[in-house]
Every structure is written in C-alpha cells, then in structure tokens.
Amino acid sequence: MDPTPIHWAPLWLSLKVAGWSTIICAFVGTALGLFQARARYPGREFVDALLMLPMVLPPTVLGYYLLVLLGSRSTLGHWLDDQWGVQLIFTWQGAVVAAALVALPLVYKAARLGFEAVPTDLENAGRALGLTPSAVFARITLPLAGKSISSGCLLAFARAMGEFGATLMVAGNIPSQTQTLALAVYDAVQSGNDSLATTLVLLTSAACVAVLLAAGYLLRATPSVVSGLKCRLIAPPSSPLARRDEES
C-alpha cells in the first residue's frame, strides 16, 4: 500500500487550512486593529478584551461556540445551507473558520500595536502635502505598520498549523478530509502506531522550522520603510517641490 496519502495528506490539509485562515485573519485582524487603534468610544477596552478572548479560552469551548453558531440547527447555519448551500460542520472549510478564530487575536493585537506606533507627524506631513486620506493610509500608515502585521500573520499561520481542539469540535477527524497534522498525530498515538506518530511529528517540526526560517528571511530582507517614506514625503510625485526638482 502506498504510504504517501497517509503521511502527506494531513500536511497538505494543514497547510491549506493554515493558509486560508491566515488570509482571513490578515484582512479581519488588520481592519479591527486599525479601528481599535484610531477609534475612541465607551467600552473600547471591553471590546479589546472580547477580541483577545480566543487566546485564553480553551479551544474546545471555542469549538462549541462555533457548533452552536454554525450548526445545521442554528439560524446562521440553516441560512447558509438554504441560501448558499454552504455547510461548514465536518468540512475542511469549518476547520479554516475554527483556525481563523483561534489565530485572529495574534494578527489583531500586532496590527493594533503597529498602527498605534505609526508617527502622527508623518501622517500629518502627508496630508499637508495634499495626499488624500486613502493615499496617506496606503503610502504611510500601512507600510509603517507592515512589519508588525506581517509578524502577526506569521504567528497566526504557525498557530493555525497546530490547532487541535476547535478543529476537532467543528471539523471532526475524518482522514484525508478534515484530519490535519495535529489530529493525525493524536490518532496515531491513540492507535499505538508509534512509527507513524514519529513520522508525522517530524513532518510537523520540519514544516514549522521552515515557516520560521522563511519569516526570519522575509523580515531581514525588508528594507527600511521609514527612511523611504521620508524621502517620498519630502517630494511626492505630485508636489510642487517634485516638479521643481524635475525642472532643475
């Protein structure tokens, strides 16, 4: 019998689940981090505590919440099935939702800290030079917070790779369908298959080391963002100063 599906299928599924959940966390976590960093309203810290709750709640508790929210008997789950034909329970898509919920606080907190650390004088300088709010965000705010957001996304990917409890509750442990590496290791240990468990553990360790090495390389390869932004702010392409420099 070809052992490849047994050894590699959980790895590919784990990478797929971690990848999609990281994409979700990147967009949602960045948006929430920006809102919490800039907005001022009553109960702001309470909302922050709610957003960080998945970090401290047991994963099985989060999985139960998702079962109640997305199950076929729930209003949302019934609507998704009836209107769109989408069923998340016991599917790999459900594993993505579970992993994204667990990993979201890592991106959210990193994004909030990154946006709060952006120097307001650079943003004000961009506005004074005639940049629109969207241009200020795209050319100044987001690049300056980019390293923090990137580090949060990498941590979210690693966290999603190792997710166990919430995934088991929502997606189950179906081989070649919803069985991630963490679930496959648990299955192998429970069945007494030490050789398979060792192989899966080595695969998991190698994948995590590869992610960490790639993260370190990307962070080292990132140029100095602040100095580049200062150069662009001194003479953006549409400013009179830039046109004067071109004429001279």
C-alpha atoms as an extended CHARMM CRD file, in Angstrom:
* protein
*
       248  EXT
         1         1  MET       CA              0.0000000000        0.0000000000        0.0000000000  PROA      1               0.0000000000
         2         2  ASP       CA              1.2690000000        3.4620000000       -0.8950000000  PROA      2               0.0000000000
         3         3  PRO       CA              2.0050000000        5.2680000000        2.3960000000  PROA      3               0.0000000000
         4         4  THR       CA              2.0770000000        8.7190000000        0.7950000000  PROA      4               0.0000000000
         5         5  PRO       CA             -1.6210000000        9.6140000000        1.3320000000  PROA      5               0.0000000000
         6         6  ILE       CA             -1.3290000000        8.6320000000        4.9940000000  PROA      6               0.0000000000
         7         7  HSD       CA              1.8340000000       10.6650000000        5.5750000000  PROA      7               0.0000000000
         8         8  TRP       CA              1.3290000000       13.6570000000        3.3160000000  PROA      8               0.0000000000
         9         9  ALA       CA             -2.4260000000       14.2760000000        3.1640000000  PROA      9               0.0000000000
        10        10  PRO       CA             -2.5710000000       15.7240000000        6.7110000000  PROA      10              0.0000000000
        11        11  LEU       CA              0.3790000000       18.0110000000        5.9080000000  PROA      11              0.0000000000
        12        12  TRP       CA             -1.2140000000       19.3920000000        2.7260000000  PROA      12              0.0000000000
        13        13  LEU       CA             -4.5170000000       19.8590000000        4.5210000000  PROA      13              0.0000000000
        14        14  SER       CA             -2.8140000000       21.6080000000        7.4350000000  PROA      14              0.0000000000
        15        15  LEU       CA             -1.0220000000       23.9690000000        5.0390000000  PROA      15              0.0000000000
        16        16  LYS       CA             -4.2740000000       24.6890000000        3.1990000000  PROA      16              0.0000000000
        17        17  VAL       CA             -6.2180000000       25.3190000000        6.4010000000  PROA      17              0.0000000000
        18        18  ALA       CA             -3.4360000000       27.4660000000        7.8720000000  PROA      18              0.0000000000
        19        19  GLY       CA             -3.0530000000       29.4230000000        4.6350000000  PROA      19              0.0000000000
        20        20  TRP       CA             -6.7310000000       30.2740000000        4.2280000000  PROA      20              0.0000000000
        21        21  SER       CA             -7.1780000000       31.0570000000        7.9090000000  PROA      21              0.0000000000
        22        22  THR       CA             -4.1560000000       33.3780000000        7.7960000000  PROA      22              0.0000000000
        23        23  ILE       CA             -5.6380000000       35.2350000000        4.8090000000  PROA      23              0.0000000000
        24        24  ILE       CA             -8.8920000000       35.7090000000        6.7330000000  PROA      24              0.0000000000
        25        25  CYS       CA             -7.0080000000       36.8560000000        9.8310000000  PROA      25              0.0000000000
        26        26  ALA       CA             -4.8770000000       39.2630000000        7.7940000000  PROA      26              0.0000000000
        27        27  PHE       CA             -7.8830000000       41.1810000000        6.4600000000  PROA      27              0.0000000000
        28        28  VAL       CA            -10.1470000000       40.9700000000        9.5150000000  PROA      28              0.0000000000
        29        29  GLY       CA             -7.3790000000       41.4160000000       12.0820000000  PROA      29              0.0000000000
        30        30  THR       CA             -5.8480000000       44.3940000000       10.2730000000  PROA      30              0.0000000000
        31        31  ALA       CA             -9.2330000000       46.1040000000        9.9560000000  PROA      31              0.0000000000
        32        32  LEU       CA            -10.0530000000       45.5110000000       13.6190000000  PROA      32              0.0000000000
        33        33  GLY       CA             -6.5810000000       46.6340000000       14.6990000000  PROA      33              0.0000000000
        34        34  LEU       CA             -6.8920000000       49.8680000000       12.7260000000  PROA      34              0.0000000000
        35        35  PHE       CA            -10.3420000000       50.5650000000       14.1340000000  PROA      35              0.0000000000
        36        36  GLN       CA             -9.3050000000       49.9070000000       17.7320000000  PROA      36              0.0000000000
        37        37  ALA       CA             -6.1100000000       51.9450000000       17.3390000000  PROA      37              0.0000000000
        38        38  ARG       CA             -7.8700000000       55.0340000000       15.9690000000  PROA      38              0.0000000000
        39        39  ALA       CA            -11.4140000000       54.9430000000       17.3680000000  PROA      39              0.0000000000
        40        40  ARG       CA            -12.3240000000       56.3930000000       20.7460000000  PROA      40              0.0000000000
        41        41  TYR       CA            -15.6170000000       55.2310000000       22.2280000000  PROA      41              0.0000000000
        42        42  PRO       CA            -17.0290000000       53.9780000000       25.5530000000  PROA      42              0.0000000000
        43        43  GLY       CA            -16.2750000000       50.3170000000       26.1550000000  PROA      43              0.0000000000
        44        44  ARG       CA            -13.2430000000       50.2490000000       23.8600000000  PROA      44              0.0000000000
        45        45  GLU       CA            -11.1450000000       48.1740000000       26.2390000000  PROA      45              0.0000000000
        46        46  PHE       CA            -14.0450000000       45.7740000000       26.7870000000  PROA      46              0.0000000000
        47        47  VAL       CA            -14.1970000000       45.1730000000       23.0270000000  PROA      47              0.0000000000
        48        48  ASP       CA            -10.4250000000       44.6550000000       23.0650000000  PROA      48              0.0000000000
        49        49  ALA       CA            -10.8480000000       42.0190000000       25.7690000000  PROA      49              0.0000000000
        50        50  LEU       CA            -13.5250000000       40.2510000000       23.7180000000  PROA      50              0.0000000000
        51        51  LEU       CA            -11.2780000000       40.2080000000       20.6540000000  PROA      51              0.0000000000
        52        52  MET       CA             -8.4430000000       38.7110000000       22.7040000000  PROA      52              0.0000000000
        53        53  LEU       CA            -10.7180000000       36.1160000000       24.3440000000  PROA      53              0.0000000000
        54        54  PRO       CA             -9.8320000000       33.2800000000       21.9130000000  PROA      54              0.0000000000
        55        55  MET       CA             -6.2660000000       33.4710000000       23.2480000000  PROA      55              0.0000000000
        56        56  VAL       CA             -7.3100000000       32.3630000000       26.7280000000  PROA      56              0.0000000000
        57        57  LEU       CA            -10.4630000000       30.2960000000       26.2070000000  PROA      57              0.0000000000
        58        58  PRO       CA             -9.9530000000       26.5410000000       25.8190000000  PROA      58              0.0000000000
        59        59  PRO       CA            -10.1280000000       25.6170000000       22.1270000000  PROA      59              0.0000000000
        60        60  THR       CA            -12.9180000000       23.1410000000       22.8370000000  PROA      60              0.0000000000
        61        61  VAL       CA            -15.0080000000       25.9930000000       24.2260000000  PROA      61              0.0000000000
        62        62  LEU       CA            -14.4540000000       27.9740000000       21.0420000000  PROA      62              0.0000000000
        63        63  GLY       CA            -15.3510000000       24.8780000000       19.0530000000  PROA      63              0.0000000000
        64        64  TYR       CA            -18.6020000000       24.5290000000       20.9760000000  PROA      64              0.0000000000
        65        65  TYR       CA            -19.4630000000       28.1640000000       20.3090000000  PROA      65              0.0000000000
        66        66  LEU       CA            -18.8940000000       27.5730000000       16.6030000000  PROA      66              0.0000000000
        67        67  LEU       CA            -21.0320000000       24.4360000000       16.6750000000  PROA      67              0.0000000000
        68        68  VAL       CA            -23.8740000000       26.3880000000       18.2480000000  PROA      68              0.0000000000
        69        69  LEU       CA            -23.4240000000       29.2770000000       15.8140000000  PROA      69              0.0000000000
        70        70  LEU       CA            -22.8360000000       27.3550000000       12.5780000000  PROA      70              0.0000000000
        71        71  GLY       CA            -24.6120000000       24.0440000000       13.1720000000  PROA      71              0.0000000000
        72        72  SER       CA            -27.4640000000       22.9810000000       10.9210000000  PROA      72              0.0000000000
        73        73  ARG       CA            -29.9840000000       23.7390000000       13.6830000000  PROA      73              0.0000000000
        74        74  SER       CA            -28.7660000000       27.3040000000       14.1910000000  PROA      74              0.0000000000
        75        75  THR       CA            -30.2530000000       30.2730000000       12.3800000000  PROA      75              0.0000000000
        76        76  LEU       CA            -26.9910000000       31.1860000000       10.6620000000  PROA      76              0.0000000000
        77        77  GLY       CA            -26.1400000000       27.6060000000        9.7460000000  PROA      77              0.0000000000
        78        78  HSD       CA            -29.6210000000       26.9980000000        8.3320000000  PROA      78              0.0000000000
        79        79  TRP       CA            -29.4540000000       30.2330000000        6.3280000000  PROA      79              0.0000000000
        80        80  LEU       CA            -26.0430000000       29.3780000000        4.8710000000  PROA      80              0.0000000000
        81        81  ASP       CA            -27.2520000000       25.9290000000        3.8590000000  PROA      81              0.0000000000
        82        82  ASP       CA            -30.5820000000       27.1190000000        2.4920000000  PROA      82              0.0000000000
        83        83  GLN       CA            -29.3800000000       30.2010000000        0.6100000000  PROA      83              0.0000000000
        84        84  TRP       CA            -25.8800000000       29.2410000000       -0.4650000000  PROA      84              0.0000000000
        85        85  GLY       CA            -25.6210000000       25.5010000000        0.0250000000  PROA      85              0.0000000000
        86        86  VAL       CA            -22.7300000000       26.0100000000        2.4360000000  PROA      86              0.0000000000
        87        87  GLN       CA            -22.1640000000       23.5040000000        5.2320000000  PROA      87              0.0000000000
        88        88  LEU       CA            -19.2130000000       24.2170000000        7.4940000000  PROA      88              0.0000000000
        89        89  ILE       CA            -19.5670000000       21.4880000000       10.1030000000  PROA      89              0.0000000000
        90        90  PHE       CA            -17.3490000000       18.4420000000        9.4220000000  PROA      90              0.0000000000
        91        91  THR       CA            -15.6870000000       20.0590000000        6.4010000000  PROA      91              0.0000000000
        92        92  TRP       CA            -12.2110000000       21.4910000000        5.8330000000  PROA      92              0.0000000000
        93        93  GLN       CA            -13.8350000000       24.9040000000        5.4400000000  PROA      93              0.0000000000
        94        94  GLY       CA            -15.0900000000       24.5420000000        9.0030000000  PROA      94              0.0000000000
        95        95  ALA       CA            -11.5190000000       23.8100000000       10.0560000000  PROA      95              0.0000000000
        96        96  VAL       CA            -10.4920000000       27.0860000000        8.3850000000  PROA      96              0.0000000000
        97        97  VAL       CA            -13.1200000000       29.0140000000       10.3660000000  PROA      97              0.0000000000
        98        98  ALA       CA            -12.0360000000       27.3690000000       13.6200000000  PROA      98              0.0000000000
        99        99  ALA       CA             -8.3320000000       28.0260000000       12.9910000000  PROA      99              0.0000000000
       100       100  ALA       CA             -9.0290000000       31.6260000000       11.9560000000  PROA      100             0.0000000000
       101       101  LEU       CA            -10.9770000000       32.3040000000       15.1440000000  PROA      101             0.0000000000
       102       102  VAL       CA             -8.1910000000       30.8950000000       17.2990000000  PROA      102             0.0000000000
       103       103  ALA       CA             -5.4240000000       32.7690000000       15.4450000000  PROA      103             0.0000000000
       104       104  LEU       CA             -7.2480000000       36.0970000000       14.9610000000  PROA      104             0.0000000000
       105       105  PRO       CA             -6.0350000000       37.7150000000       18.2390000000  PROA      105             0.0000000000
       106       106  LEU       CA             -2.4070000000       37.3510000000       17.1200000000  PROA      106             0.0000000000
       107       107  VAL       CA             -2.9620000000       39.4480000000       13.9960000000  PROA      107             0.0000000000
       108       108  TYR       CA             -5.3630000000       41.8540000000       15.6760000000  PROA      108             0.0000000000
       109       109  LYS       CA             -3.0580000000       42.7130000000       18.5730000000  PROA      109             0.0000000000
       110       110  ALA       CA              0.0110000000       43.0120000000       16.3180000000  PROA      110             0.0000000000
       111       111  ALA       CA             -1.9000000000       45.2610000000       13.9150000000  PROA      111             0.0000000000
       112       112  ARG       CA             -3.2350000000       47.4740000000       16.6990000000  PROA      112             0.0000000000
       113       113  LEU       CA              0.2170000000       47.9290000000       18.2050000000  PROA      113             0.0000000000
       114       114  GLY       CA              1.6620000000       48.6040000000       14.7630000000  PROA      114             0.0000000000
       115       115  PHE       CA             -0.9110000000       51.2840000000       13.9240000000  PROA      115             0.0000000000
       116       116  GLU       CA             -0.5490000000       52.9070000000       17.3380000000  PROA      116             0.0000000000
       117       117  ALA       CA              3.2160000000       53.1360000000       16.7940000000  PROA      117             0.0000000000
       118       118  VAL       CA              2.9130000000       54.9960000000       13.4750000000  PROA      118             0.0000000000
       119       119  PRO       CA              4.3100000000       58.5580000000       13.9410000000  PROA      119             0.0000000000
       120       120  THR       CA              1.4610000000       61.0190000000       13.5330000000  PROA      120             0.0000000000
       121       121  ASP       CA              3.8540000000       63.6880000000       12.2280000000  PROA      121             0.0000000000
       122       122  LEU       CA              4.4860000000       61.6190000000        9.1050000000  PROA      122             0.0000000000
       123       123  GLU       CA              0.7600000000       61.2340000000        8.5120000000  PROA      123             0.0000000000
       124       124  ASN       CA              0.2360000000       64.9590000000        9.0900000000  PROA      124             0.0000000000
       125       125  ALA       CA              3.0580000000       65.7350000000        6.6960000000  PROA      125             0.0000000000
       126       126  GLY       CA              1.4020000000       63.6160000000        4.0470000000  PROA      126             0.0000000000
       127       127  ARG       CA             -1.8930000000       65.4350000000        4.4900000000  PROA      127             0.0000000000
       128       128  ALA       CA             -0.1200000000       68.7970000000        4.3640000000  PROA      128             0.0000000000
       129       129  LEU       CA              1.4330000000       67.8010000000        1.0380000000  PROA      129             0.0000000000
       130       130  GLY       CA             -2.0110000000       67.1360000000       -0.4030000000  PROA      130             0.0000000000
       131       131  LEU       CA             -2.3400000000       63.3740000000       -0.0320000000  PROA      131             0.0000000000
       132       132  THR       CA             -5.8780000000       62.0480000000        0.3040000000  PROA      132             0.0000000000
       133       133  PRO       CA             -6.7890000000       60.0090000000        3.4210000000  PROA      133             0.0000000000
       134       134  SER       CA             -6.6550000000       56.7850000000        1.4030000000  PROA      134             0.0000000000
       135       135  ALA       CA             -3.2520000000       57.7400000000       -0.0020000000  PROA      135             0.0000000000
       136       136  VAL       CA             -1.9560000000       58.5500000000        3.4880000000  PROA      136             0.0000000000
       137       137  PHE       CA             -3.0650000000       55.1150000000        4.6490000000  PROA      137             0.0000000000
       138       138  ALA       CA             -1.6600000000       53.2640000000        1.6280000000  PROA      138             0.0000000000
       139       139  ARG       CA              1.6480000000       55.1490000000        1.3760000000  PROA      139             0.0000000000
       140       140  ILE       CA              2.4170000000       55.9320000000        5.0240000000  PROA      140             0.0000000000
       141       141  THR       CA              0.3020000000       54.1900000000        7.6660000000  PROA      141             0.0000000000
       142       142  LEU       CA              0.1470000000       50.6770000000        6.2500000000  PROA      142             0.0000000000
       143       143  PRO       CA              3.8380000000       50.4310000000        5.2460000000  PROA      143             0.0000000000
       144       144  LEU       CA              4.9380000000       51.6180000000        8.6860000000  PROA      144             0.0000000000
       145       145  ALA       CA              2.6920000000       49.0880000000       10.4300000000  PROA      145             0.0000000000
       146       146  GLY       CA              3.5230000000       46.4040000000        7.8700000000  PROA      146             0.0000000000
       147       147  LYS       CA              6.2600000000       44.6430000000        9.8150000000  PROA      147             0.0000000000
       148       148  SER       CA              4.0590000000       44.3120000000       12.8750000000  PROA      148             0.0000000000
       149       149  ILE       CA              1.1580000000       42.9990000000       10.7950000000  PROA      149             0.0000000000
       150       150  SER       CA              3.4500000000       40.5860000000        8.9490000000  PROA      150             0.0000000000
       151       151  SER       CA              4.8110000000       39.1750000000       12.1890000000  PROA      151             0.0000000000
       152       152  GLY       CA              1.2600000000       38.7260000000       13.4700000000  PROA      152             0.0000000000
       153       153  CYS       CA              0.2850000000       36.8970000000       10.2860000000  PROA      153             0.0000000000
       154       154  LEU       CA              3.2730000000       34.5640000000       10.5670000000  PROA      154             0.0000000000
       155       155  LEU       CA              2.3950000000       33.7760000000       14.1700000000  PROA      155             0.0000000000
       156       156  ALA       CA             -1.2130000000       33.2100000000       13.1100000000  PROA      156             0.0000000000
       157       157  PHE       CA             -0.0760000000       30.7630000000       10.4160000000  PROA      157             0.0000000000
       158       158  ALA       CA              2.0140000000       28.8210000000       12.9330000000  PROA      158             0.0000000000
       159       159  ARG       CA             -0.8640000000       28.8250000000       15.4290000000  PROA      159             0.0000000000
       160       160  ALA       CA             -3.3000000000       27.5860000000       12.7830000000  PROA      160             0.0000000000
       161       161  MET       CA             -0.8760000000       24.8140000000       11.8120000000  PROA      161             0.0000000000
       162       162  GLY       CA             -1.0100000000       23.4520000000       15.3540000000  PROA      162             0.0000000000
       163       163  GLU       CA             -4.7120000000       23.9650000000       16.0540000000  PROA      163             0.0000000000
       164       164  PHE       CA             -6.3520000000       20.8880000000       17.5890000000  PROA      164             0.0000000000
       165       165  GLY       CA             -9.3210000000       21.3570000000       19.9290000000  PROA      165             0.0000000000
       166       166  ALA       CA            -11.5430000000       23.7480000000       17.9880000000  PROA      166             0.0000000000
       167       167  THR       CA            -10.7950000000       21.9330000000       14.7170000000  PROA      167             0.0000000000
       168       168  LEU       CA            -11.7510000000       18.5970000000       16.2460000000  PROA      168             0.0000000000
       169       169  MET       CA            -15.0340000000       20.0010000000       17.5580000000  PROA      169             0.0000000000
       170       170  VAL       CA            -16.0570000000       21.7340000000       14.3060000000  PROA      170             0.0000000000
       171       171  ALA       CA            -14.4910000000       19.6790000000       11.5060000000  PROA      171             0.0000000000
       172       172  GLY       CA            -14.0780000000       16.3020000000       13.1450000000  PROA      172             0.0000000000
       173       173  ASN       CA            -11.2410000000       13.8750000000       12.4470000000  PROA      173             0.0000000000
       174       174  ILE       CA            -12.0010000000       12.4310000000        9.0050000000  PROA      174             0.0000000000
       175       175  PRO       CA             -8.8750000000       11.0230000000        7.2850000000  PROA      175             0.0000000000
       176       176  SER       CA             -7.9620000000       12.7730000000        4.0090000000  PROA      176             0.0000000000
       177       177  GLN       CA            -10.8500000000       15.2280000000        4.5040000000  PROA      177             0.0000000000
       178       178  THR       CA            -10.5610000000       17.0850000000        7.8040000000  PROA      178             0.0000000000
       179       179  GLN       CA             -7.6440000000       15.3340000000        9.5190000000  PROA      179             0.0000000000
       180       180  THR       CA             -4.8540000000       17.8660000000        9.9900000000  PROA      180             0.0000000000
       181       181  LEU       CA             -1.3570000000       17.0380000000       11.2240000000  PROA      181             0.0000000000
       182       182  ALA       CA             -2.2390000000       17.6470000000       14.8610000000  PROA      182             0.0000000000
       183       183  LEU       CA             -5.2510000000       15.3170000000       14.6050000000  PROA      183             0.0000000000
       184       184  ALA       CA             -3.2450000000       12.7170000000       12.6860000000  PROA      184             0.0000000000
       185       185  VAL       CA             -0.5860000000       12.6550000000       15.4150000000  PROA      185             0.0000000000
       186       186  TYR       CA             -3.2740000000       12.1940000000       18.0760000000  PROA      186             0.0000000000
       187       187  ASP       CA             -4.8580000000        9.4020000000       16.0250000000  PROA      187             0.0000000000
       188       188  ALA       CA             -1.5380000000        7.6080000000       15.5730000000  PROA      188             0.0000000000
       189       189  VAL       CA             -0.6860000000        7.7900000000       19.2650000000  PROA      189             0.0000000000
       190       190  GLN       CA             -4.1380000000        6.5710000000       20.2890000000  PROA      190             0.0000000000
       191       191  SER       CA             -3.8570000000        3.5940000000       17.9340000000  PROA      191             0.0000000000
       192       192  GLY       CA             -0.3620000000        2.7320000000       19.1680000000  PROA      192             0.0000000000
       193       193  ASN       CA              1.2740000000        3.3960000000       15.7880000000  PROA      193             0.0000000000
       194       194  ASP       CA              4.4870000000        4.9070000000       17.1020000000  PROA      194             0.0000000000
       195       195  SER       CA              6.3040000000        4.8650000000       13.7550000000  PROA      195             0.0000000000
       196       196  LEU       CA              3.5310000000        6.8490000000       12.0640000000  PROA      196             0.0000000000
       197       197  ALA       CA              3.3410000000        9.2410000000       15.0170000000  PROA      197             0.0000000000
       198       198  THR       CA              7.1050000000        9.8200000000       14.8020000000  PROA      198             0.0000000000
       199       199  THR       CA              6.8920000000       10.4860000000       11.0620000000  PROA      199             0.0000000000
       200       200  LEU       CA              4.0490000000       12.9690000000       11.4990000000  PROA      200             0.0000000000
       201       201  VAL       CA              5.8150000000       14.7060000000       14.3720000000  PROA      201             0.0000000000
       202       202  LEU       CA              8.9410000000       15.0910000000       12.2380000000  PROA      202             0.0000000000
       203       203  LEU       CA              6.8370000000       16.4730000000        9.3780000000  PROA      203             0.0000000000
       204       204  THR       CA              5.1870000000       18.9590000000       11.7230000000  PROA      204             0.0000000000
       205       205  SER       CA              8.5190000000       20.0510000000       13.1630000000  PROA      205             0.0000000000
       206       206  ALA       CA             10.0930000000       20.4460000000        9.7230000000  PROA      206             0.0000000000
       207       207  ALA       CA              7.1240000000       22.4790000000        8.4660000000  PROA      207             0.0000000000
       208       208  CYS       CA              7.2540000000       24.7960000000       11.4930000000  PROA      208             0.0000000000
       209       209  VAL       CA             11.0120000000       25.2820000000       11.2010000000  PROA      209             0.0000000000
       210       210  ALA       CA             10.5960000000       26.1030000000        7.5020000000  PROA      210             0.0000000000
       211       211  VAL       CA              7.9400000000       28.7070000000        8.3340000000  PROA      211             0.0000000000
       212       212  LEU       CA             10.1590000000       30.3040000000       10.9910000000  PROA      212             0.0000000000
       213       213  LEU       CA             13.1800000000       30.4030000000        8.6570000000  PROA      213             0.0000000000
       214       214  ALA       CA             11.0850000000       31.9610000000        5.9050000000  PROA      214             0.0000000000
       215       215  ALA       CA              9.7210000000       34.5100000000        8.3560000000  PROA      215             0.0000000000
       216       216  GLY       CA             13.2030000000       35.4700000000        9.5120000000  PROA      216             0.0000000000
       217       217  TYR       CA             14.4070000000       35.7990000000        5.9320000000  PROA      217             0.0000000000
       218       218  LEU       CA             11.4790000000       37.9990000000        4.9340000000  PROA      218             0.0000000000
       219       219  LEU       CA             11.9160000000       40.2650000000        7.9340000000  PROA      219             0.0000000000
       220       220  ARG       CA             15.6570000000       40.6330000000        7.3140000000  PROA      220             0.0000000000
       221       221  ALA       CA             15.0630000000       41.3090000000        3.6190000000  PROA      221             0.0000000000
       222       222  THR       CA             12.5510000000       44.0850000000        4.3180000000  PROA      222             0.0000000000
       223       223  PRO       CA             14.2120000000       47.4820000000        3.6710000000  PROA      223             0.0000000000
       224       224  SER       CA             13.9410000000       50.4560000000        5.9510000000  PROA      224             0.0000000000
       225       225  VAL       CA             10.3940000000       51.6740000000        5.4710000000  PROA      225             0.0000000000
       226       226  VAL       CA             10.6010000000       54.8900000000        7.4600000000  PROA      226             0.0000000000
       227       227  SER       CA             13.5600000000       56.3130000000        5.5460000000  PROA      227             0.0000000000
       228       228  GLY       CA             11.9200000000       55.5360000000        2.2370000000  PROA      228             0.0000000000
       229       229  LEU       CA              8.6980000000       57.1750000000        3.3450000000  PROA      229             0.0000000000
       230       230  LYS       CA             10.5320000000       60.2870000000        4.4480000000  PROA      230             0.0000000000
       231       231  CYS       CA             12.1370000000       60.5670000000        1.0220000000  PROA      231             0.0000000000
       232       232  ARG       CA              8.7830000000       60.2150000000       -0.6870000000  PROA      232             0.0000000000
       233       233  LEU       CA              7.1500000000       62.6940000000        1.6820000000  PROA      233             0.0000000000
       234       234  ILE       CA              9.8310000000       65.2660000000        1.0500000000  PROA      234             0.0000000000
       235       235  ALA       CA              8.9360000000       65.3170000000       -2.6190000000  PROA      235             0.0000000000
       236       236  PRO       CA              5.9390000000       63.2050000000       -3.6620000000  PROA      236             0.0000000000
       237       237  PRO       CA              5.4330000000       62.9920000000       -7.4370000000  PROA      237             0.0000000000
       238       238  SER       CA              2.5030000000       65.4250000000       -7.4970000000  PROA      238             0.0000000000
       239       239  SER       CA              4.0120000000       68.0760000000       -5.2280000000  PROA      239             0.0000000000
       240       240  PRO       CA              5.4090000000       71.4210000000       -6.4370000000  PROA      240             0.0000000000
       241       241  LEU       CA              8.7430000000       70.5070000000       -4.9140000000  PROA      241             0.0000000000
       242       242  ALA       CA              8.9720000000       67.3810000000       -7.0560000000  PROA      242             0.0000000000
       243       243  ARG       CA              8.1210000000       69.3360000000      -10.2180000000  PROA      243             0.0000000000
       244       244  ARG       CA             10.7160000000       71.9670000000       -9.3430000000  PROA      244             0.0000000000
       245       245  ASP       CA             13.3350000000       69.2410000000       -8.9020000000  PROA      245             0.0000000000
       246       246  GLU       CA             12.3990000000       67.7630000000      -12.2700000000  PROA      246             0.0000000000
       247       247  GLU       CA             12.6800000000       71.1970000000      -13.9800000000  PROA      247             0.0000000000
       248       248  SER       CA             16.0780000000       71.7970000000      -12.4620000000  PROA      248             0.0000000000
